[in-house]
Amino acid sequence: MRSDSNSVVTDRDAGAATAATLIPSAVVLVTVVIVWLTTRRTGPLTAQAGSSRT
């Protein structure tokens, strides 16, 4: 396998973030922040003892 190691090192587009990777990441981040803000005082919802939904 022959490869030009100089072109691999100087290729600036290889690690560039595009909108296709930034938008889903931003959506996940916003979702995590919303969940954190809504549950930081109450904690996660848990089932109450003795309450049954049938």
Short mmCIF file of C-alpha atoms in Angstrom, two decimals:
data_model
loop_
_atom_site.label_atom_id
_atom_site.label_comp_id
_atom_site.label_asym_id
_atom_site.label_seq_id
_atom_site.Cartn_x
_atom_site.Cartn_y
_atom_site.Cartn_z
CA MET A 1 0.00 0.00 0.00
CA ARG A 2 1.44 3.24 -1.10
CA SER A 3 0.14 6.43 0.41
CA ASP A 4 1.51 9.88 0.57
CA SER A 5 1.79 10.52 4.30
CA ASN A 6 2.27 14.24 3.72
CA SER A 7 -1.15 14.55 2.09
CA VAL A 8 -2.76 12.63 4.95
CA VAL A 9 -1.33 15.01 7.53
CA THR A 10 -2.19 18.18 5.62
CA ASP A 11 -5.74 17.14 4.61
CA ARG A 12 -7.80 19.64 6.57
CA ASP A 13 -11.20 18.36 5.40
CA ALA A 14 -10.72 14.98 7.04
CA GLY A 15 -11.72 16.17 10.51
CA ALA A 16 -13.98 19.02 9.52
CA ALA A 17 -17.44 19.03 11.00
CA THR A 18 -20.23 19.64 8.55
CA ALA A 19 -23.84 20.62 9.10
CA ALA A 20 -24.75 16.96 8.67
CA THR A 21 -22.86 16.14 11.87
CA LEU A 22 -23.39 19.36 13.82
CA ILE A 23 -27.20 19.59 13.59
CA PRO A 24 -27.96 16.12 15.03
CA SER A 25 -25.37 16.72 17.73
CA ALA A 26 -27.00 20.04 18.62
CA VAL A 27 -30.44 18.37 18.78
CA VAL A 28 -29.11 15.73 21.18
CA LEU A 29 -27.42 18.39 23.30
CA VAL A 30 -30.58 20.51 23.52
CA THR A 31 -32.64 17.43 24.44
CA VAL A 32 -30.21 16.50 27.20
CA VAL A 33 -30.26 20.03 28.60
CA ILE A 34 -34.09 20.12 28.61
CA VAL A 35 -34.30 16.77 30.40
CA TRP A 36 -31.65 17.86 32.89
CA LEU A 37 -33.43 21.14 33.63
CA THR A 38 -36.80 19.47 34.14
CA THR A 39 -35.51 16.68 36.37
CA ARG A 40 -32.76 18.32 38.39
CA ARG A 41 -34.99 19.07 41.40
CA THR A 42 -37.40 16.16 41.30
CA GLY A 43 -35.13 13.46 39.99
CA PRO A 44 -36.27 10.77 37.60
CA LEU A 45 -39.86 9.60 37.80
CA THR A 46 -40.30 6.36 39.69
CA ALA A 47 -43.29 4.13 40.28
CA GLN A 48 -45.01 4.75 43.57
CA ALA A 49 -45.49 1.76 45.86
CA GLY A 50 -49.08 0.57 45.88
CA SER A 51 -50.17 2.44 42.78
CA SER A 52 -51.23 0.14 40.00
CA ARG A 53 -52.59 1.14 36.65
CA THR A 54 -54.80 -1.58 35.32
#
